[in-house]
PDB file of C-alpha atoms and ligand atoms in Angstrom:
ATOM      1  CA  MET A 212      -1.146 -27.058  -2.259  1.00  0.00           C
ATOM      2  CA  PHE A 213       1.011 -27.464  -5.171  1.00  0.00           C
ATOM      3  CA  GLU A 214      -0.531 -30.762  -6.042  1.00  0.00           C
ATOM      4  CA  PHE A 215      -3.795 -29.401  -5.941  1.00  0.00           C
ATOM      5  CA  VAL A 216      -2.936 -26.651  -8.285  1.00  0.00           C
ATOM      6  CA  SER A 217      -0.968 -28.866 -10.852  1.00  0.00           C
ATOM      7  CA  LYS A 218      -3.618 -31.838 -10.680  1.00  0.00           C
ATOM      8  CA  SER A 219      -6.711 -30.022 -10.660  1.00  0.00           C
ATOM      9  CA  GLU A 220      -8.565 -30.284 -14.424  1.00  0.00           C
ATOM     10  CA  LYS A 221     -10.294 -26.739 -13.893  1.00  0.00           C
ATOM     11  CA  LEU A 222      -9.667 -24.158 -11.531  1.00  0.00           C
ATOM     12  CA  TYR A 223     -11.779 -21.159 -10.210  1.00  0.00           C
ATOM     13  CA  VAL A 224      -9.216 -18.383  -8.847  1.00  0.00           C
ATOM     14  CA  ALA A 225     -10.222 -15.275  -7.188  1.00  0.00           C
ATOM     15  CA  SER A 226      -7.596 -12.715  -6.321  1.00  0.00           C
ATOM     16  CA  HIS A 227      -7.163  -9.206  -5.173  1.00  0.00           C
ATOM     17  CA  GLY A 228      -7.655  -7.071  -8.400  1.00  0.00           C
ATOM     18  CA  GLU A 229      -6.609  -3.585  -6.842  1.00  0.00           C
ATOM     19  CA  ASP A 230      -2.563  -4.147  -6.184  1.00  0.00           C
ATOM     20  CA  LEU A 231       0.697  -5.938  -7.676  1.00  0.00           C
ATOM     21  CA  ASP A 232       0.358  -8.620  -4.709  1.00  0.00           C
ATOM     22  CA  GLY A 233      -2.943  -9.641  -5.960  1.00  0.00           C
ATOM     23  CA  LEU A 234      -1.971  -9.549  -9.512  1.00  0.00           C
ATOM     24  CA  PHE A 235       1.338 -11.438  -9.234  1.00  0.00           C
ATOM     25  CA  SER A 236      -0.246 -14.120  -7.115  1.00  0.00           C
ATOM     26  CA  ALA A 237      -2.528 -14.813 -10.110  1.00  0.00           C
ATOM     27  CA  SER A 238       0.716 -14.812 -12.158  1.00  0.00           C
ATOM     28  CA  ILE A 239       2.099 -17.562  -9.974  1.00  0.00           C
ATOM     29  CA  ILE A 240      -1.295 -19.568 -10.665  1.00  0.00           C
ATOM     30  CA  ILE A 241      -1.229 -19.040 -14.427  1.00  0.00           C
ATOM     31  CA  LEU A 242       2.496 -20.202 -14.566  1.00  0.00           C
ATOM     32  CA  LEU A 243       1.416 -23.322 -12.688  1.00  0.00           C
ATOM     33  CA  HIS A 244      -1.981 -24.012 -14.259  1.00  0.00           C
ATOM     34  CA  PRO A 245      -1.776 -22.376 -18.140  1.00  0.00           C
ATOM     35  CA  SER A 246      -5.234 -24.131 -19.125  1.00  0.00           C
ATOM     36  CA  LYS A 247      -8.746 -24.320 -18.213  1.00  0.00           C
ATOM     37  CA  LEU A 248      -8.082 -21.628 -15.465  1.00  0.00           C
ATOM     38  CA  LYS A 249     -10.852 -19.102 -14.922  1.00  0.00           C
ATOM     39  CA  LEU A 250      -9.557 -16.086 -13.039  1.00  0.00           C
ATOM     40  CA  LYS A 251     -11.589 -13.740 -10.889  1.00  0.00           C
ATOM     41  CA  PHE A 252     -10.183 -10.335  -9.845  1.00  0.00           C
ATOM     42  CA  THR A 253     -12.450  -8.761  -6.968  1.00  0.00           C
ATOM     43  CA  ALA A 254     -11.661  -6.645  -3.747  1.00  0.00           C
ATOM     44  CA  PRO A 255     -12.220  -7.331  -0.044  1.00  0.00           C
ATOM     45  CA  TYR A 256     -15.170  -5.489   0.224  1.00  0.00           C
ATOM     46  CA  GLU A 257     -16.964  -7.174  -2.541  1.00  0.00           C
ATOM     47  CA  ILE A 258     -15.846 -11.191  -1.813  1.00  0.00           C
ATOM     48  CA  LYS A 259     -16.388 -10.729   1.750  1.00  0.00           C
ATOM     49  CA  ASN A 260     -20.261 -11.525   1.648  1.00  0.00           C
ATOM     50  CA  ALA A 261     -20.109 -13.226  -1.590  1.00  0.00           C
ATOM     51  CA  GLY A 262     -22.326 -16.771  -1.903  1.00  0.00           C
ATOM     52  CA  GLU A 263     -19.977 -17.828  -4.652  1.00  0.00           C
ATOM     53  CA  SER A 264     -17.499 -20.575  -3.819  1.00  0.00           C
ATOM     54  CA  TYR A 265     -14.030 -20.745  -5.358  1.00  0.00           C
ATOM     55  CA  ASP A 266     -11.152 -23.597  -5.556  1.00  0.00           C
ATOM     56  CA  ILE A 267      -8.337 -20.744  -4.524  1.00  0.00           C
ATOM     57  CA  VAL A 268      -8.722 -17.480  -3.186  1.00  0.00           C
ATOM     58  CA  LEU A 269      -5.490 -15.605  -2.932  1.00  0.00           C
ATOM     59  CA  ASP A 270      -4.874 -12.199  -0.932  1.00  0.00           C
ATOM     60  CA  LEU A 271      -8.741 -11.627   0.089  1.00  0.00           C
ATOM     61  CA  PRO A 272     -11.283 -12.890   2.909  1.00  0.00           C
ATOM     62  CA  PRO A 273     -12.528 -16.124   2.059  1.00  0.00           C
ATOM     63  CA  PRO A 274     -16.403 -15.666   0.789  1.00  0.00           C
ATOM     64  CA  ARG A 275     -19.392 -16.966   2.762  1.00  0.00           C
ATOM     65  CA  GLY A 276     -19.507 -19.600  -0.059  1.00  0.00           C
ATOM     66  CA  GLY A 277     -16.223 -21.074   0.872  1.00  0.00           C
ATOM     67  CA  ALA A 278     -13.100 -22.163  -0.928  1.00  0.00           C
ATOM     68  CA  LYS A 279     -10.678 -24.831  -1.271  1.00  0.00           C
ATOM     69  CA  ILE A 280      -7.643 -22.995  -0.337  1.00  0.00           C
ATOM     70  CA  LEU A 281      -6.947 -19.644   0.704  1.00  0.00           C
ATOM     71  CA  VAL A 282      -3.428 -18.071   0.631  1.00  0.00           C
ATOM     72  CA  ASP A 283      -3.355 -15.028   2.102  1.00  0.00           C
ATOM     73  CA  HIS A 284      -1.591 -12.685   4.945  1.00  0.00           C
ATOM     74  CA  HIS A 285      -4.284 -10.234   6.584  1.00  0.00           C
ATOM     75  CA  GLU A 286      -4.453 -10.611   9.787  1.00  0.00           C
ATOM     76  CA  SER A 287      -8.171  -9.702   9.938  1.00  0.00           C
ATOM     77  CA  ASN A 288      -9.094 -12.555   8.204  1.00  0.00           C
ATOM     78  CA  LEU A 289      -7.951 -15.042  10.374  1.00  0.00           C
ATOM     79  CA  PRO A 290     -11.455 -15.318  11.946  1.00  0.00           C
ATOM     80  CA  LEU A 291     -12.947 -16.097   8.743  1.00  0.00           C
ATOM     81  CA  THR A 292     -10.662 -19.428   7.679  1.00  0.00           C
ATOM     82  CA  ASN A 293     -13.536 -21.585   8.913  1.00  0.00           C
ATOM     83  CA  ARG A 294     -15.001 -20.937   5.373  1.00  0.00           C
ATOM     84  CA  VAL A 295     -12.185 -22.992   3.756  1.00  0.00           C
ATOM     85  CA  GLN A 296     -11.021 -26.216   3.443  1.00  0.00           C
ATOM     86  CA  ARG A 297      -7.210 -25.390   3.527  1.00  0.00           C
ATOM     87  CA  ALA A 298      -5.995 -21.962   4.836  1.00  0.00           C
ATOM     88  CA  TYR A 299      -2.461 -21.022   4.692  1.00  0.00           C
ATOM     89  CA  LEU A 300      -2.615 -17.763   6.124  1.00  0.00           C
ATOM     90  CA  LYS A 301       0.337 -15.970   7.738  1.00  0.00           C
ATOM     91  CA  PRO A 302       0.073 -12.211   8.655  1.00  0.00           C
ATOM     92  CA  GLU A 303       3.875 -12.100   9.361  1.00  0.00           C
ATOM     93  CA  TYR A 304       4.212 -12.532   5.476  1.00  0.00           C
ATOM     94  CA  PRO A 305       4.965  -9.392   3.559  1.00  0.00           C
ATOM     95  CA  SER A 306       2.975 -10.252   0.457  1.00  0.00           C
ATOM     96  CA  THR A 307       0.489 -13.038  -0.561  1.00  0.00           C
ATOM     97  CA  ALA A 308       2.712 -13.529  -3.367  1.00  0.00           C
ATOM     98  CA  ARG A 309       5.771 -14.458  -1.120  1.00  0.00           C
ATOM     99  CA  LEU A 310       3.645 -17.110   0.830  1.00  0.00           C
ATOM    100  CA  LEU A 311       2.329 -18.820  -2.517  1.00  0.00           C
ATOM    101  CA  TYR A 312       5.932 -18.798  -3.597  1.00  0.00           C
ATOM    102  CA  ASP A 313       7.379 -20.353  -0.439  1.00  0.00           C
ATOM    103  CA  LEU A 314       4.553 -22.675  -0.786  1.00  0.00           C
ATOM    104  CA  ILE A 315       5.382 -23.665  -4.311  1.00  0.00           C
ATOM    105  CA  ARG A 316       9.037 -23.435  -4.661  1.00  0.00           C
ATOM    106  CA  GLU A 317       9.976 -26.761  -2.992  1.00  0.00           C
ATOM    107  CA  TYR A 318       7.911 -28.586  -5.792  1.00  0.00           C
ATOM    108  CA  GLU A 319       8.524 -26.062  -8.757  1.00  0.00           C
ATOM    109  CA  PRO A 320      12.122 -24.902  -7.920  1.00  0.00           C
ATOM    110  CA  SER A 321      11.952 -22.776 -11.599  1.00  0.00           C
ATOM    111  CA  ILE A 322       9.789 -20.229  -9.338  1.00  0.00           C
ATOM    112  CA  GLU A 323      12.855 -18.867  -8.255  1.00  0.00           C
ATOM    113  CA  ASN A 324      13.631 -17.093 -11.186  1.00  0.00           C
ATOM    114  CA  TYR A 325      11.127 -14.720 -10.164  1.00  0.00           C
ATOM    115  CA  GLY A 326      12.760 -14.072  -6.759  1.00  0.00           C
ATOM    116  CA  ARG A 327      13.498 -10.087  -7.183  1.00  0.00           C
ATOM    117  CA  THR A 328      10.197  -9.787  -8.798  1.00  0.00           C
ATOM    118  CA  ILE A 329       8.650 -11.094  -5.293  1.00  0.00           C
ATOM    119  CA  ALA A 330      10.916  -9.045  -3.472  1.00  0.00           C
ATOM    120  CA  LEU A 331       9.423  -5.834  -5.473  1.00  0.00           C
ATOM    121  CA  VAL A 332       6.112  -7.255  -4.484  1.00  0.00           C
ATOM    122  CA  ASP A 333       7.160  -7.198  -0.642  1.00  0.00           C
ATOM    123  CA  GLU A 334       8.231  -3.721  -1.082  1.00  0.00           C
ATOM    124  CA  THR A 335       4.929  -2.444  -2.376  1.00  0.00           C
ATOM    125  CA  ASP A 336       2.753  -4.594  -0.648  1.00  0.00           C
ATOM    126  CA  ILE A 337       3.814  -3.435   2.882  1.00  0.00           C
ATOM    127  CA  GLY A 338       3.525   0.222   1.642  1.00  0.00           C
ATOM    128  CA  ASN A 339       7.121   1.146   0.518  1.00  0.00           C
ATOM    129  CA  LEU A 340       5.843   3.024  -2.709  1.00  0.00           C
ATOM    130  CA  ASP A 341       7.810   5.279  -4.406  1.00  0.00           C
ATOM    131  CA  PRO A 342       6.379   7.384  -7.579  1.00  0.00           C
ATOM    132  CA  TYR A 343       6.565   4.754  -9.818  1.00  0.00           C
ATOM    133  CA  SER A 344       4.997   1.798  -7.930  1.00  0.00           C
ATOM    134  CA  ALA A 345       2.023   4.589  -6.867  1.00  0.00           C
ATOM    135  CA  LEU A 346       1.377   5.361 -10.507  1.00  0.00           C
ATOM    136  CA  PHE A 347       1.393   1.689 -11.311  1.00  0.00           C
ATOM    137  CA  THR A 348      -1.084   0.902  -8.359  1.00  0.00           C
ATOM    138  CA  SER A 349      -3.424   3.915  -9.495  1.00  0.00           C
ATOM    139  CA  ALA A 350      -3.530   2.451 -13.234  1.00  0.00           C
ATOM    140  CA  VAL A 351      -4.158  -0.932 -11.891  1.00  0.00           C
ATOM    141  CA  ARG A 352      -7.254   0.469  -9.814  1.00  0.00           C
ATOM    142  CA  LYS A 353      -8.382   2.449 -12.818  1.00  0.00           C
ATOM    143  CA  VAL A 354      -8.125  -0.472 -14.810  1.00  0.00           C
ATOM    144  CA  PHE A 355      -9.783  -2.571 -12.168  1.00  0.00           C
ATOM    145  CA  LYS A 356     -12.926  -0.272 -12.121  1.00  0.00           C
ATOM    146  CA  GLU A 357     -12.940   0.534 -16.098  1.00  0.00           C
ATOM    147  CA  ARG A 358     -12.082  -2.628 -17.679  1.00  0.00           C
ATOM    148  CA  ARG A 359     -11.248  -5.516 -15.379  1.00  0.00           C
ATOM    149  CA  GLY A 360     -11.224  -8.186 -17.665  1.00  0.00           C
ATOM    150  CA  TYR A 361      -7.907  -6.437 -19.073  1.00  0.00           C
ATOM    151  CA  LEU A 362      -6.293  -7.117 -15.414  1.00  0.00           C
ATOM    152  CA  ALA A 363      -5.521 -10.787 -16.526  1.00  0.00           C
ATOM    153  CA  ARG A 364      -3.391  -9.553 -19.691  1.00  0.00           C
ATOM    154  CA  ILE A 365      -1.619  -7.241 -16.668  1.00  0.00           C
ATOM    155  CA  SER A 366      -0.612 -11.029 -14.953  1.00  0.00           C
ATOM    156  CA  ARG A 367       0.502 -12.456 -18.031  1.00  0.00           C
ATOM    157  CA  ASP A 368       2.801  -9.695 -18.908  1.00  0.00           C
ATOM    158  CA  LEU A 369       4.501  -9.737 -15.243  1.00  0.00           C
ATOM    159  CA  LEU A 370       5.674 -13.352 -16.173  1.00  0.00           C
ATOM    160  CA  LEU A 371       6.847 -12.148 -19.745  1.00  0.00           C
ATOM    161  CA  HIS A 372       8.497  -9.101 -18.413  1.00  0.00           C
ATOM    162  CA  PRO A 373       9.089  -9.949 -14.664  1.00  0.00           C
ATOM    163  CA  PRO A 374      10.002  -6.225 -12.956  1.00  0.00           C
ATOM    164  CA  THR A 375      12.442  -6.164 -10.352  1.00  0.00           C
ATOM    165  CA  LYS A 376      12.471  -2.123  -9.807  1.00  0.00           C
ATOM    166  CA  SER A 377       9.675  -0.018  -9.570  1.00  0.00           C
ATOM    167  CA  ILE A 378      10.422   1.871 -12.706  1.00  0.00           C
ATOM    168  CA  ASP A 379      10.160  -1.398 -14.697  1.00  0.00           C
ATOM    169  CA  LEU A 380       6.439  -1.700 -13.581  1.00  0.00           C
ATOM    170  CA  ILE A 381       5.057   1.521 -15.284  1.00  0.00           C
ATOM    171  CA  ASN A 382       6.946   0.256 -18.327  1.00  0.00           C
ATOM    172  CA  LEU A 383       4.772  -3.183 -19.003  1.00  0.00           C
ATOM    173  CA  PRO A 384       3.729  -2.777 -22.395  1.00  0.00           C
ATOM    174  CA  SER A 385      -0.018  -3.691 -20.498  1.00  0.00           C
ATOM    175  CA  ILE A 386       0.149  -0.457 -18.423  1.00  0.00           C
ATOM    176  CA  LYS A 387       2.244   1.754 -20.064  1.00  0.00           C
ATOM    177  CA  LYS A 388       0.004   3.766 -21.751  1.00  0.00           C
ATOM    178  CA  GLU A 389      -2.464   4.036 -18.922  1.00  0.00           C
ATOM    179  CA  ALA A 390       0.263   4.918 -16.498  1.00  0.00           C
ATOM    180  CA  HIS A 391       1.453   7.757 -18.846  1.00  0.00           C
ATOM    181  CA  LEU A 392      -2.275   9.158 -19.252  1.00  0.00           C
ATOM    182  CA  ILE A 393      -2.680   9.417 -15.307  1.00  0.00           C
ATOM    183  CA  GLU A 394       0.858  11.074 -14.929  1.00  0.00           C
ATOM    184  CA  LYS A 395      -0.434  13.610 -17.864  1.00  0.00           C
ATOM    185  CA  GLU A 396      -3.255  14.425 -16.270  1.00  0.00           C
ATOM    186  CA  TYR A 397      -2.461  14.676 -12.635  1.00  0.00           C
ATOM    187  CA  GLY A 398       1.433  15.850 -12.902  1.00  0.00           C
ATOM    188  CA  ASP A 399       0.701  19.016 -11.201  1.00  0.00           C
ATOM    189  CA  PHE A 400      -1.397  17.191  -8.558  1.00  0.00           C
ATOM    190  CA  ILE A 401       1.298  14.489  -7.723  1.00  0.00           C
ATOM    191  CA  LYS A 402       3.684  17.148  -7.209  1.00  0.00           C
ATOM    192  CA  ARG A 403       1.438  19.109  -4.516  1.00  0.00           C
ATOM    193  CA  VAL A 404       1.378  15.630  -2.935  1.00  0.00           C
ATOM    194  CA  GLU A 405       5.023  15.602  -2.750  1.00  0.00           C
ATOM    195  CA  SER A 406       5.410  19.149  -1.348  1.00  0.00           C
ATOM    196  CA  MET A 407       3.129  18.213   1.637  1.00  0.00           C
ATOM    197  CA  GLU A 408       4.706  19.255   4.904  1.00  0.00           C
ATOM    198  CA  GLY A 409       3.662  16.389   7.226  1.00  0.00           C
ATOM    199  CA  GLY A 410       2.393  16.375  10.673  1.00  0.00           C
ATOM    200  CA  ASP A 411       0.681  14.239  13.447  1.00  0.00           C
ATOM    201  CA  ALA A 412      -2.909  13.148  11.533  1.00  0.00           C
ATOM    202  CA  LEU A 413      -4.107  14.009   8.031  1.00  0.00           C
ATOM    203  CA  LEU A 414      -7.282  12.654   6.528  1.00  0.00           C
ATOM    204  CA  VAL A 415      -7.726  13.517   2.718  1.00  0.00           C
ATOM    205  CA  LYS A 416     -11.393  13.304   1.466  1.00  0.00           C
ATOM    206  CA  LEU A 417     -11.162  12.779  -2.456  1.00  0.00           C
ATOM    207  CA  GLU A 418     -13.757  14.978  -4.164  1.00  0.00           C
ATOM    208  CA  THR A 419     -12.580  16.570  -7.372  1.00  0.00           C
ATOM    209  CA  VAL A 420      -9.932  13.627  -8.263  1.00  0.00           C
ATOM    210  CA  PRO A 421     -10.753  10.090  -8.918  1.00  0.00           C
ATOM    211  CA  ALA A 422     -10.756   7.407  -6.502  1.00  0.00           C
ATOM    212  CA  TYR A 423      -7.672   5.551  -8.265  1.00  0.00           C
ATOM    213  CA  ILE A 424      -5.220   8.395  -7.561  1.00  0.00           C
ATOM    214  CA  VAL A 425      -5.174   7.397  -3.578  1.00  0.00           C
ATOM    215  CA  PRO A 426      -2.142   5.062  -3.951  1.00  0.00           C
ATOM    216  CA  ILE A 427      -0.240   8.445  -5.367  1.00  0.00           C
ATOM    217  CA  ILE A 428      -2.225  10.439  -2.425  1.00  0.00           C
ATOM    218  CA  GLN A 429      -0.635   8.111  -0.230  1.00  0.00           C
ATOM    219  CA  LEU A 430       3.053   8.798  -1.175  1.00  0.00           C
ATOM    220  CA  ALA A 431       2.276  11.393   1.521  1.00  0.00           C
ATOM    221  CA  ALA A 432       1.326   8.962   4.157  1.00  0.00           C
ATOM    222  CA  ARG A 433       5.011   8.422   5.527  1.00  0.00           C
ATOM    223  CA  ARG A 434       5.229  12.322   6.489  1.00  0.00           C
ATOM    224  CA  TYR A 435       2.444  11.556   9.027  1.00  0.00           C
ATOM    225  CA  LEU A 436       1.669   9.662  11.907  1.00  0.00           C
ATOM    226  CA  PHE A 437      -1.439   8.693  10.859  1.00  0.00           C
ATOM    227  CA  PHE A 438      -2.915   9.162   7.469  1.00  0.00           C
ATOM    228  CA  GLY A 439      -6.012   8.547   5.899  1.00  0.00           C
ATOM    229  CA  THR A 440      -7.861   8.849   2.563  1.00  0.00           C
ATOM    230  CA  ILE A 441     -11.876   8.920   1.930  1.00  0.00           C
ATOM    231  CA  THR A 442     -13.233   8.322  -1.155  1.00  0.00           C
ATOM    232  CA  SER A 443     -16.953   7.470  -2.439  1.00  0.00           C
ATOM    233  CA  GLY A 444     -17.792   3.593  -2.266  1.00  0.00           C
ATOM    234  CA  SER A 445     -21.010   2.057  -3.619  1.00  0.00           C
ATOM    235  CA  ASP A 446     -24.431   3.310  -2.198  1.00  0.00           C
ATOM    236  CA  GLY A 447     -23.511   5.950  -0.348  1.00  0.00           C
ATOM    237  CA  ALA A 448     -20.737   4.372   1.610  1.00  0.00           C
ATOM    238  CA  LEU A 449     -17.368   5.893   2.317  1.00  0.00           C
ATOM    239  CA  ARG A 450     -14.536   3.675   1.441  1.00  0.00           C
ATOM    240  CA  VAL A 451     -11.493   5.061   4.206  1.00  0.00           C
ATOM    241  CA  SER A 452      -7.992   3.791   3.848  1.00  0.00           C
ATOM    242  CA  LEU A 453      -5.512   4.020   6.424  1.00  0.00           C
ATOM    243  CA  ARG A 454      -1.294   4.185   7.080  1.00  0.00           C
ATOM    244  CA  THR A 455       0.111   4.498  10.138  1.00  0.00           C
ATOM    245  CA  GLN A 456       3.660   4.846  11.339  1.00  0.00           C
ATOM    246  CA  SER A 457       4.593   2.268  13.741  1.00  0.00           C
ATOM    247  CA  SER A 458       5.392   4.895  16.042  1.00  0.00           C
ATOM    248  CA  SER A 459       1.777   6.585  16.195  1.00  0.00           C
ATOM    249  CA  PRO A 460      -0.060   5.995  19.210  1.00  0.00           C
ATOM    250  CA  LEU A 461      -3.216   4.480  16.876  1.00  0.00           C
ATOM    251  CA  SER A 462      -2.743   1.772  14.483  1.00  0.00           C
ATOM    252  CA  ALA A 463      -4.514   1.816  11.340  1.00  0.00           C
ATOM    253  CA  LEU A 464      -5.525  -1.490  12.161  1.00  0.00           C
ATOM    254  CA  MET A 465      -7.284  -0.449  15.520  1.00  0.00           C
ATOM    255  CA  VAL A 466      -9.301   2.326  13.710  1.00  0.00           C
ATOM    256  CA  ALA A 467     -10.213   0.336  10.747  1.00  0.00           C
ATOM    257  CA  LYS A 468     -11.261  -2.510  13.235  1.00  0.00           C
ATOM    258  CA  ALA A 469     -13.647   0.123  15.217  1.00  0.00           C
ATOM    259  CA  MET A 470     -15.170   1.312  11.825  1.00  0.00           C
ATOM    260  CA  GLY A 471     -16.138  -2.512  10.877  1.00  0.00           C
ATOM    261  CA  GLY A 472     -13.019  -3.143   8.407  1.00  0.00           C
ATOM    262  CA  GLY A 473      -9.618  -4.765   8.667  1.00  0.00           C
ATOM    263  CA  GLY A 474      -6.528  -5.110   7.147  1.00  0.00           C
ATOM    264  CA  HIS A 475      -2.682  -5.021   8.166  1.00  0.00           C
ATOM    265  CA  GLU A 476      -1.138  -3.252  11.410  1.00  0.00           C
ATOM    266  CA  ASN A 477      -0.168  -0.227   9.655  1.00  0.00           C
ATOM    267  CA  ALA A 478      -2.112  -0.412   6.606  1.00  0.00           C
ATOM    268  CA  ALA A 479      -5.926  -0.908   6.856  1.00  0.00           C
ATOM    269  CA  GLY A 480      -9.648   0.022   5.664  1.00  0.00           C
ATOM    270  CA  ALA A 481     -13.044   0.028   6.178  1.00  0.00           C
ATOM    271  CA  LEU A 482     -16.426   1.063   4.170  1.00  0.00           C
ATOM    272  CA  ILE A 483     -18.583   3.659   6.478  1.00  0.00           C
ATOM    273  CA  MET A 484     -21.189   5.893   6.180  1.00  0.00           C
ATOM    274  CA  PRO A 485     -20.861   9.378   5.958  1.00  0.00           C
ATOM    275  CA  SER A 486     -22.344   9.984   9.087  1.00  0.00           C
ATOM    276  CA  ASP A 487     -19.384   8.008  10.880  1.00  0.00           C
ATOM    277  CA  ILE A 488     -16.572  10.697   9.718  1.00  0.00           C
ATOM    278  CA  ASP A 489     -17.278  12.472  13.310  1.00  0.00           C
ATOM    279  CA  ARG A 490     -16.862   9.373  15.182  1.00  0.00           C
ATOM    280  CA  LEU A 491     -13.728   8.485  13.255  1.00  0.00           C
ATOM    281  CA  LEU A 492     -12.357  12.154  13.635  1.00  0.00           C
ATOM    282  CA  ARG A 493     -13.317  11.775  17.478  1.00  0.00           C
ATOM    283  CA  MET A 494     -11.230   8.794  17.686  1.00  0.00           C
ATOM    284  CA  ILE A 495      -8.132  10.228  15.994  1.00  0.00           C
ATOM    285  CA  ARG A 496      -8.592  13.365  17.865  1.00  0.00           C
ATOM    286  CA  GLU A 497      -8.108  11.572  21.307  1.00  0.00           C
ATOM    287  CA  GLN A 498      -4.476  10.659  20.766  1.00  0.00           C
ATOM    288  CA  LEU A 499      -3.486  13.158  17.535  1.00  0.00           C
ATOM    289  CA  LYS A 500      -4.144  16.706  16.357  1.00  0.00           C
ATOM    290  CA  VAL A 501      -5.855  15.503  13.144  1.00  0.00           C
ATOM    291  CA  GLU A 502      -6.862  17.697  10.131  1.00  0.00           C
ATOM    292  CA  LEU A 503      -9.559  16.941   7.529  1.00  0.00           C
ATOM    293  CA  ILE A 504      -8.993  18.098   3.918  1.00  0.00           C
ATOM    294  CA  SER A 505     -10.702  17.839   0.629  1.00  0.00           C
ATOM    295  CA  VAL A 506      -9.034  17.661  -2.944  1.00  0.00           C
TER     296      VAL A 506
HETATM  297 MN1  LIG B  11      -1.181  -8.297   0.053  1.00  0.00          MN
END
């Protein structure tokens, strides 16, 4: 893995552009291969059926077009590993960045300078978000949607100012402004989310607030056994993002898979059609008392 990255003349790399894990996994590749690197930030629902091929795919399902190397930790991508020449896919890992770090540290011990940042990536990727990391992730999603080319700058910034605490994330020079804008615009909304009382199961449909606010809304997820957000995706489809407690009788992954999606046991998602919402509600209602609200 390390030899391939350091010896290749040119590298075409795809990484997940919607969260810290994807961004910092890209940072690690930048660190090893600073020149002639073509980085593409994308999302699972975009790359899964794409015909394009890559040298390295990080934290994403491998595309139909294939890849030389896949580094990932999503269990639901295991059936797709036949699309790649070499797959490093370990669902037991909390983050792809940690897996990449472990694959590389033997050859490049200097990477251990980023050990505390990797621990922060782990925390955010297993869903332990706090208001700072949620705000950071919202800002990243906004950038992903509005000016994706800027994400590489954030990946470089993560190497220059390695964050070790969640508050460091929103103080990164490349994201600070965006994070403050979101905080200013949705501050009241954030307070409302923080005061949600909790319960069995809740689905939140976003109608008046943008989809990039989802990570902030998910701060309420730990107060519910089963928690979901529904946002509008492309061409009429809805994007469902699910979070569950390990004590929930229904896991996020079970439900996401039944709806044609995937992810991790307690953090998963799917693209569905509006007509599928009833089926989703029925499936949850069999096990839990569920409420659907719009915000
Ligand atoms: Mn990840």
